mmCIF file of C-alpha atoms and ligand atoms in Angstrom:
data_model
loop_
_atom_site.group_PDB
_atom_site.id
_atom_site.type_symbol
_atom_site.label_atom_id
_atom_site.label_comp_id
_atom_site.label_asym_id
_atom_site.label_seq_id
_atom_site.Cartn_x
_atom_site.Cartn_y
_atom_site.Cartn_z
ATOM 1 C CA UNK A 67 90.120 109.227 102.230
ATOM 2 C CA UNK A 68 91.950 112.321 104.121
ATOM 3 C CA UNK A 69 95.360 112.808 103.496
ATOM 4 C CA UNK A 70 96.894 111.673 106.464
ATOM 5 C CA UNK A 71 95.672 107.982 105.681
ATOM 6 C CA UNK A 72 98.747 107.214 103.877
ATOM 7 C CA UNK A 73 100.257 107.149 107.019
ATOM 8 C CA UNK A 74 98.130 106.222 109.900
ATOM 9 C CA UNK A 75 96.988 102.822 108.189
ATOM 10 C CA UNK A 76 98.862 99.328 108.181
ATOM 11 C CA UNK A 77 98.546 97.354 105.041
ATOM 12 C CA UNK A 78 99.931 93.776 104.840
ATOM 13 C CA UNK A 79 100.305 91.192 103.003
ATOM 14 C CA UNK A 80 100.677 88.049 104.655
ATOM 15 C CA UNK A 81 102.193 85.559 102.085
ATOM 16 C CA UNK A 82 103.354 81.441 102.213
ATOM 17 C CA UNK A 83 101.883 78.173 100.475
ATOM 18 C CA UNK A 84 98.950 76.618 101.633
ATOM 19 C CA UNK A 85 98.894 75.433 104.998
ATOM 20 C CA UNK A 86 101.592 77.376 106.143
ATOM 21 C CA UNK A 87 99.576 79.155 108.898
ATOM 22 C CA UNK A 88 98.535 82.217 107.510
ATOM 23 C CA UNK A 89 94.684 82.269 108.635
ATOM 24 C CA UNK A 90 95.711 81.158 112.455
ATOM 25 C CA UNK A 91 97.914 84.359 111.803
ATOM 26 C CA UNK A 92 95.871 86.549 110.259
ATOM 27 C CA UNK A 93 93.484 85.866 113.104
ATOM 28 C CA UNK A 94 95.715 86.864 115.641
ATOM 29 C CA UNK A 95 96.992 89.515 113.782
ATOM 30 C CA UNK A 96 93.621 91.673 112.817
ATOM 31 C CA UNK A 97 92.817 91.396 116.885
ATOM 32 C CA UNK A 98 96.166 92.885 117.777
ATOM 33 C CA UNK A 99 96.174 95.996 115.007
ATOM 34 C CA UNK A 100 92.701 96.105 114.410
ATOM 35 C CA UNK A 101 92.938 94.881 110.543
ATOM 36 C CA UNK A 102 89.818 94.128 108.260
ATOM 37 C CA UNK A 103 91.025 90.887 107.367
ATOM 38 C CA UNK A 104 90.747 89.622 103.479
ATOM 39 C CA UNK A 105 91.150 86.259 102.722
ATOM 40 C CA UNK A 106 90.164 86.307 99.070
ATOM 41 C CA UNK A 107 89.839 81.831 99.684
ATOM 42 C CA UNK A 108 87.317 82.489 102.645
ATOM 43 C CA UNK A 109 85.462 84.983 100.300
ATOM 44 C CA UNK A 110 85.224 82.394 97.578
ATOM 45 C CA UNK A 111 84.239 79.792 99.801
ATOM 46 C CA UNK A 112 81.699 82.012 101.314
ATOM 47 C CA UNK A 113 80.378 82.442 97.334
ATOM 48 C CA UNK A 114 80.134 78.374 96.629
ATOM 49 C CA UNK A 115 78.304 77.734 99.842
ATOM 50 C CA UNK A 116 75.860 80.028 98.854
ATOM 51 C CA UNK A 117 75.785 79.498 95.568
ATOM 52 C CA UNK A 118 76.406 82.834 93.459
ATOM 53 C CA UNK A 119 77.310 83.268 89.669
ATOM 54 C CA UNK A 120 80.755 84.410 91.059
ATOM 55 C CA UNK A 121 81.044 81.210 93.172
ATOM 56 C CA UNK A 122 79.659 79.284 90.178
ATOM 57 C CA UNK A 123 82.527 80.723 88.432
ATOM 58 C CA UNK A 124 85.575 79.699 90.781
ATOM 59 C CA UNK A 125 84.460 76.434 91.801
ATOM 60 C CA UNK A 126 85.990 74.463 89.218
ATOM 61 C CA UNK A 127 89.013 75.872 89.560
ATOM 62 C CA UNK A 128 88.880 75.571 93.514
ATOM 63 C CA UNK A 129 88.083 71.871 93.223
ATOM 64 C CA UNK A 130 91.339 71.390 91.299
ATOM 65 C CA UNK A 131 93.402 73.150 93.515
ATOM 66 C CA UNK A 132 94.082 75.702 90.227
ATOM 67 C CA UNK A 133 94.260 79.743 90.509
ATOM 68 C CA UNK A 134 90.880 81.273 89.477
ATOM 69 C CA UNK A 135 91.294 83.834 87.077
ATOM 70 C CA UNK A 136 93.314 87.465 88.173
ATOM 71 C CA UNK A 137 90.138 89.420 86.825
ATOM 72 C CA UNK A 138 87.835 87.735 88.303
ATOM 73 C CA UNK A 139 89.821 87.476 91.681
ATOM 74 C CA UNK A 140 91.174 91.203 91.348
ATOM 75 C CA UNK A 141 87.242 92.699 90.929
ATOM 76 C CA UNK A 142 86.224 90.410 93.821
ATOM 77 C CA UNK A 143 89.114 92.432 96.022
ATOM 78 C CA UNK A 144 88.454 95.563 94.477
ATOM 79 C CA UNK A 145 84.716 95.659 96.048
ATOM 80 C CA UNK A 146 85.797 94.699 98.954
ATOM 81 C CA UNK A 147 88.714 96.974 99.663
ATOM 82 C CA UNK A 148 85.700 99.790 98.373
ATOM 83 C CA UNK A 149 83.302 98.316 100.774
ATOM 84 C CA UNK A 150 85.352 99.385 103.633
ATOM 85 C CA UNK A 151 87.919 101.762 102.757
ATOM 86 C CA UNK A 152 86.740 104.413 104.162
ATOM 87 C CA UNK A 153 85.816 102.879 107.724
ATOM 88 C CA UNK A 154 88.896 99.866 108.227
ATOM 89 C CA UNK A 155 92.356 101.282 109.743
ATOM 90 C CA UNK A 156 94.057 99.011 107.460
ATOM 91 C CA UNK A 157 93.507 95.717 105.411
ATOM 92 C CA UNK A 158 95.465 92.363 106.013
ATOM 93 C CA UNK A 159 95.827 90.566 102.758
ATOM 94 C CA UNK A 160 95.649 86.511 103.017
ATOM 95 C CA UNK A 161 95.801 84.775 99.858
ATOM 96 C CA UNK A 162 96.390 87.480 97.686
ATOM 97 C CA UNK A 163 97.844 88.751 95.520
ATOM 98 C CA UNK A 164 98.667 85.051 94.509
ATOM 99 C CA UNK A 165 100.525 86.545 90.611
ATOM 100 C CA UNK A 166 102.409 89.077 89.878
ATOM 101 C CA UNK A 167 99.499 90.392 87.732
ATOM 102 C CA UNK A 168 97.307 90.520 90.797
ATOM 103 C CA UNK A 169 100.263 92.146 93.110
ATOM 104 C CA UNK A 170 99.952 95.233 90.281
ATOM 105 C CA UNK A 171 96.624 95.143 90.448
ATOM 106 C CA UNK A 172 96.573 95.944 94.386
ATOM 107 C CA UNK A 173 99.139 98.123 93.868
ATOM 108 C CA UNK A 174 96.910 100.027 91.707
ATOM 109 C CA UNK A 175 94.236 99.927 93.727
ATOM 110 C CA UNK A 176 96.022 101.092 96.618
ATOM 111 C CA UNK A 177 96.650 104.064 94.862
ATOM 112 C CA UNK A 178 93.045 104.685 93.866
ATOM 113 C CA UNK A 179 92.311 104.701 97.495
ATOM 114 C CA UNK A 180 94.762 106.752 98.666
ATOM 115 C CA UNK A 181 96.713 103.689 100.802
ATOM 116 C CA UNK A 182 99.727 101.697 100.281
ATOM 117 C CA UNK A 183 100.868 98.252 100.947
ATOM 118 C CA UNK A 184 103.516 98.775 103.921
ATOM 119 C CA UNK A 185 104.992 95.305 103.303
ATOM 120 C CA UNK A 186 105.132 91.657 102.648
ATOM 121 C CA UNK A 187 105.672 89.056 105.785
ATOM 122 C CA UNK A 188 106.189 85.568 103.937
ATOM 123 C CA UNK A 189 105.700 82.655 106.128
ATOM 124 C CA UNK A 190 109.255 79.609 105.554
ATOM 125 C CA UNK A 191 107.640 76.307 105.850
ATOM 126 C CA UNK A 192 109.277 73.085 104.378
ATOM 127 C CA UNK A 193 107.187 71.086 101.844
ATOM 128 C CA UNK A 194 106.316 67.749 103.334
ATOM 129 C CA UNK A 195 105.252 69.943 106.972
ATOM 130 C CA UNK A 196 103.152 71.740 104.883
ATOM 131 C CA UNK A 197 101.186 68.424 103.407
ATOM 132 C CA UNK A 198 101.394 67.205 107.118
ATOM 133 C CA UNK A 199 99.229 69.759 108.117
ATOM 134 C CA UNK A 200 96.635 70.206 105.375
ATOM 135 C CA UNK A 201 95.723 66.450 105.535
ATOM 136 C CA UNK A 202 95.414 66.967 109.405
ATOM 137 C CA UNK A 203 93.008 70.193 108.433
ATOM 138 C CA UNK A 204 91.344 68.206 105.558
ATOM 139 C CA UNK A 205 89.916 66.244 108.707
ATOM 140 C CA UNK A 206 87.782 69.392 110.000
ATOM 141 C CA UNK A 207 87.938 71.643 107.332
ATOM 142 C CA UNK A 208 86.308 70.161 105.007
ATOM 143 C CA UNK A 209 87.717 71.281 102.106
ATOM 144 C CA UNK A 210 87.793 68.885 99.239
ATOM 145 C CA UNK A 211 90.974 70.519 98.165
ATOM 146 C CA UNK A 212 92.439 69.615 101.804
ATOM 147 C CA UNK A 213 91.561 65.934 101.391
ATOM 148 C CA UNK A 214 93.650 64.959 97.755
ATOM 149 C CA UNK A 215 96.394 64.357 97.535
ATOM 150 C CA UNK A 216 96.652 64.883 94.052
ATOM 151 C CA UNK A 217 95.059 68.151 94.877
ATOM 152 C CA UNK A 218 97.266 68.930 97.216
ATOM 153 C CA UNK A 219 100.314 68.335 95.539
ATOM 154 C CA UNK A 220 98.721 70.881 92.886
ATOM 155 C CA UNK A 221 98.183 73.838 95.188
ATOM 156 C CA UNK A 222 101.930 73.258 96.111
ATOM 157 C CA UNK A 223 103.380 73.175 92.397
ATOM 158 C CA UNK A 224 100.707 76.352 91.294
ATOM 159 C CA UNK A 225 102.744 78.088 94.588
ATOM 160 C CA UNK A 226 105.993 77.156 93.296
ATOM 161 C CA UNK A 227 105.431 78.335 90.005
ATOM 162 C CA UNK A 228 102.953 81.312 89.951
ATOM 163 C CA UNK A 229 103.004 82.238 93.376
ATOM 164 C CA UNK A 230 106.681 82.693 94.081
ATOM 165 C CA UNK A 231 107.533 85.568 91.394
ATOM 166 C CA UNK A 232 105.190 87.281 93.973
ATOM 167 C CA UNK A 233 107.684 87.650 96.513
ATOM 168 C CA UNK A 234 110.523 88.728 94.071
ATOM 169 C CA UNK A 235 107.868 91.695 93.301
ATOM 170 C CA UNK A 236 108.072 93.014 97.038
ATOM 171 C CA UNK A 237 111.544 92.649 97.792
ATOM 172 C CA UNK A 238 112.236 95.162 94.183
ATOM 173 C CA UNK A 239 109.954 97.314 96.361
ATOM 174 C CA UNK A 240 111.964 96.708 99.339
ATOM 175 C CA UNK A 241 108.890 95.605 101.373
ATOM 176 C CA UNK A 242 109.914 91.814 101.645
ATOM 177 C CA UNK A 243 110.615 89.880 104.964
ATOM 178 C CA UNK A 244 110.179 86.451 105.812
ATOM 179 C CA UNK A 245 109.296 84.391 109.238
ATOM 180 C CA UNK A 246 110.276 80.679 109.850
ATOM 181 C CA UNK A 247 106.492 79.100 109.822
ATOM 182 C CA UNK A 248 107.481 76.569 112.020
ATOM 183 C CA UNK A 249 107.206 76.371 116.177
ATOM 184 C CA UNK A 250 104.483 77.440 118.323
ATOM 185 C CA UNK A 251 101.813 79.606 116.927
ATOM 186 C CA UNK A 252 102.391 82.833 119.757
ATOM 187 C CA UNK A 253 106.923 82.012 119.185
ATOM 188 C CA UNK A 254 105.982 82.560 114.716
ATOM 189 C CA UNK A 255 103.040 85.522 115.500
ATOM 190 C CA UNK A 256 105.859 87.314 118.153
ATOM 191 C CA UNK A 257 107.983 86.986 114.808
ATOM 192 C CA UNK A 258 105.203 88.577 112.603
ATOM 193 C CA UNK A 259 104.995 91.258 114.522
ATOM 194 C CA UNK A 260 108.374 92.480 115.290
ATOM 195 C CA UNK A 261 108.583 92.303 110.809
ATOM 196 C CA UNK A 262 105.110 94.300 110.802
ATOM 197 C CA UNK A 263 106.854 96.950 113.282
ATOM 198 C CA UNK A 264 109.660 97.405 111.423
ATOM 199 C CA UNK A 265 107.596 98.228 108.314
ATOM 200 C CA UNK A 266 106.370 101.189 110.101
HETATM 201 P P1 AMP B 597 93.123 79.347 99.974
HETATM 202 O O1 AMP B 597 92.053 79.194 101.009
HETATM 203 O O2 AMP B 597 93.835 80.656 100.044
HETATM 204 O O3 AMP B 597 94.081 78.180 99.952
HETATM 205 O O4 AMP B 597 92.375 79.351 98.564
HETATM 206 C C1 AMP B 597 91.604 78.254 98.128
HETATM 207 C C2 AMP B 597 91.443 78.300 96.617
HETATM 208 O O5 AMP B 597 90.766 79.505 96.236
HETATM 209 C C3 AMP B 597 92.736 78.327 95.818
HETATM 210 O O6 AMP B 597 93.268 77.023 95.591
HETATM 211 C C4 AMP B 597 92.282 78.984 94.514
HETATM 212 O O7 AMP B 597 91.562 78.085 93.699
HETATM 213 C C5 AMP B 597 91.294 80.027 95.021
HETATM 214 N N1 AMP B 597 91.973 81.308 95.338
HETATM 215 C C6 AMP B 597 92.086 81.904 96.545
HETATM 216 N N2 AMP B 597 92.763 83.060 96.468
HETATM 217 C C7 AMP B 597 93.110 83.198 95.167
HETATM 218 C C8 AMP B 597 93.843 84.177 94.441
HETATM 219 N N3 AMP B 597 94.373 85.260 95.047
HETATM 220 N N4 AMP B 597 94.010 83.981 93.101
HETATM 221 C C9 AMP B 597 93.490 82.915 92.471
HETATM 222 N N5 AMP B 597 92.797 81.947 93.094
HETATM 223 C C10 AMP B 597 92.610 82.078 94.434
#
C-alpha cells in the first residue's frame, strides 16, 4: 500500500444495535464514497446458506442471537480486508468490531495495512423502535433471529453489555460521534455524512 494511503482512504465504522438502520445506511453510504462495504452478519449469512465449516461454526451462535467468537470473527475480517486492500478506496465497517477485543484487533490490522479507522458514526435509536422494526424485517428477511422474540430481546441485552464498551473505545481515540437513528432514511444519511466529513 503506497504511502499516501493513510490519507486518501475513508475508513468507518458504522456502529448501533440491531435494527437500527445501519445496512439501509451502509448502502447509501458505499454509493456516495465509493466504500467496499463489510458487514461481517451478511458474510456469515452468506457462509450458512452455503454451508461452509466456517458457517457450520457460527450458526449456533447466530440462531441464538449470541456473539460468535472474536477469533473466529476477527480472521473472517482479516481475509477480507486482505482480499481487497490493495484495490478498495476505503472499507465501511457494519457489524464490527462488536467487543472491545475485536475493535483492537482492527486496529491492528489497520496498521498492518498501512490504513486507519478515521472514525466511529453510532446510530441513537430507542429500544422498543428498535424491536418495532426487526419484527417488521423478520417478515421479509427471513432471519430466524428477526422472528423471536426471545431472540430478539438477546441481541439487544448482548449490545448492551458487550457491544457498548465499543463506543467508549473510540471516543478515548477521539473518533466517536453519534446520529439520532430516527426520521427519514435521506434526513439520518444527510446526518451521517456531515459526521463522516468532519472526520476528514
Ligand atoms: P447482524 O446481521 O450484524 O445483526 O449479525 C447477525 C449475527 O451474526 C449476530 O447476532 C452474531 O451472532 C453474528 N455476528 C455478526 N457480526 C458479528 C461480530 N462482529 N462479532 C460476533 N458475532 C457477530
Amino acid at each position: 500500500m503506497p504511502e499516501k494511503a493513510l490519507n486518501i482512504m475513508l475508513n468507518i465504522v458504522l456502529f448501533g444495535p440491531p435494527g437500527a438502520g445501519k445496512g439501509t445506511q451502509s448502502q447509501k453510504l458505499i454509493e456516495k464514497y465509493q466504500l467496499k462495504h463489510i458487514s461481517t452478519g451478511d458474510i456469515f449469512r452468506k457462509h450458512l446458506s452455503e454451508g461452509t465449516e466456517l458457517g457450520k461454526k457460527a450458526r449456533g451462535y447466530m440462531d441464538n442471537g449470541n456473539l460468535v467468537p472474536d477469533e473466529v470473527v476477527i480472521g473472517m475480517v482479516g481475509e477480507t480486508i486482505k482480499e481487497s486492500s490493495t484495490t478498495a478506496k476505503g472499507f465501511i465497517f457494519d457489524g464490527f468490531p462488536r467487543t472491545v477485543a475485536q475493535a483492537e484487533a482492527l486496529d491492528e490490522l489497520m496498521e498492518k495495512f498501512n490504513m486507519k479507522i478515521d472514525g466511529m458514526v453510532a446510530l441513537e435509536v430507542p429500544e422498543e423502535e428498535l424491536k418495532t422494526r426487526i419484527r417488521e424485517r423478520g417478515k421479509t428477511s427471513g432471519r430466524a433471529d428477526d422472528q423471536d422474540e426471545e431472540k430478539i430481546n438477546n441481541r439487544i441485552s448482548v449490545y448492551k453489555n458487550e457491544t457498548l464498551p465499543v463506543a467508549e473505545y473510540y471516543t478515548k481515540q477521539g473518533k466517536f460521534a453519534k446520529v439520532d437513528g430516527v426520521g427519514s432514511i435521506e434526513e439520518i444519511f444527510g446526518e451521517i455524512c456531515r459526521k463522516i466529513d468532519n472526520f476528514k
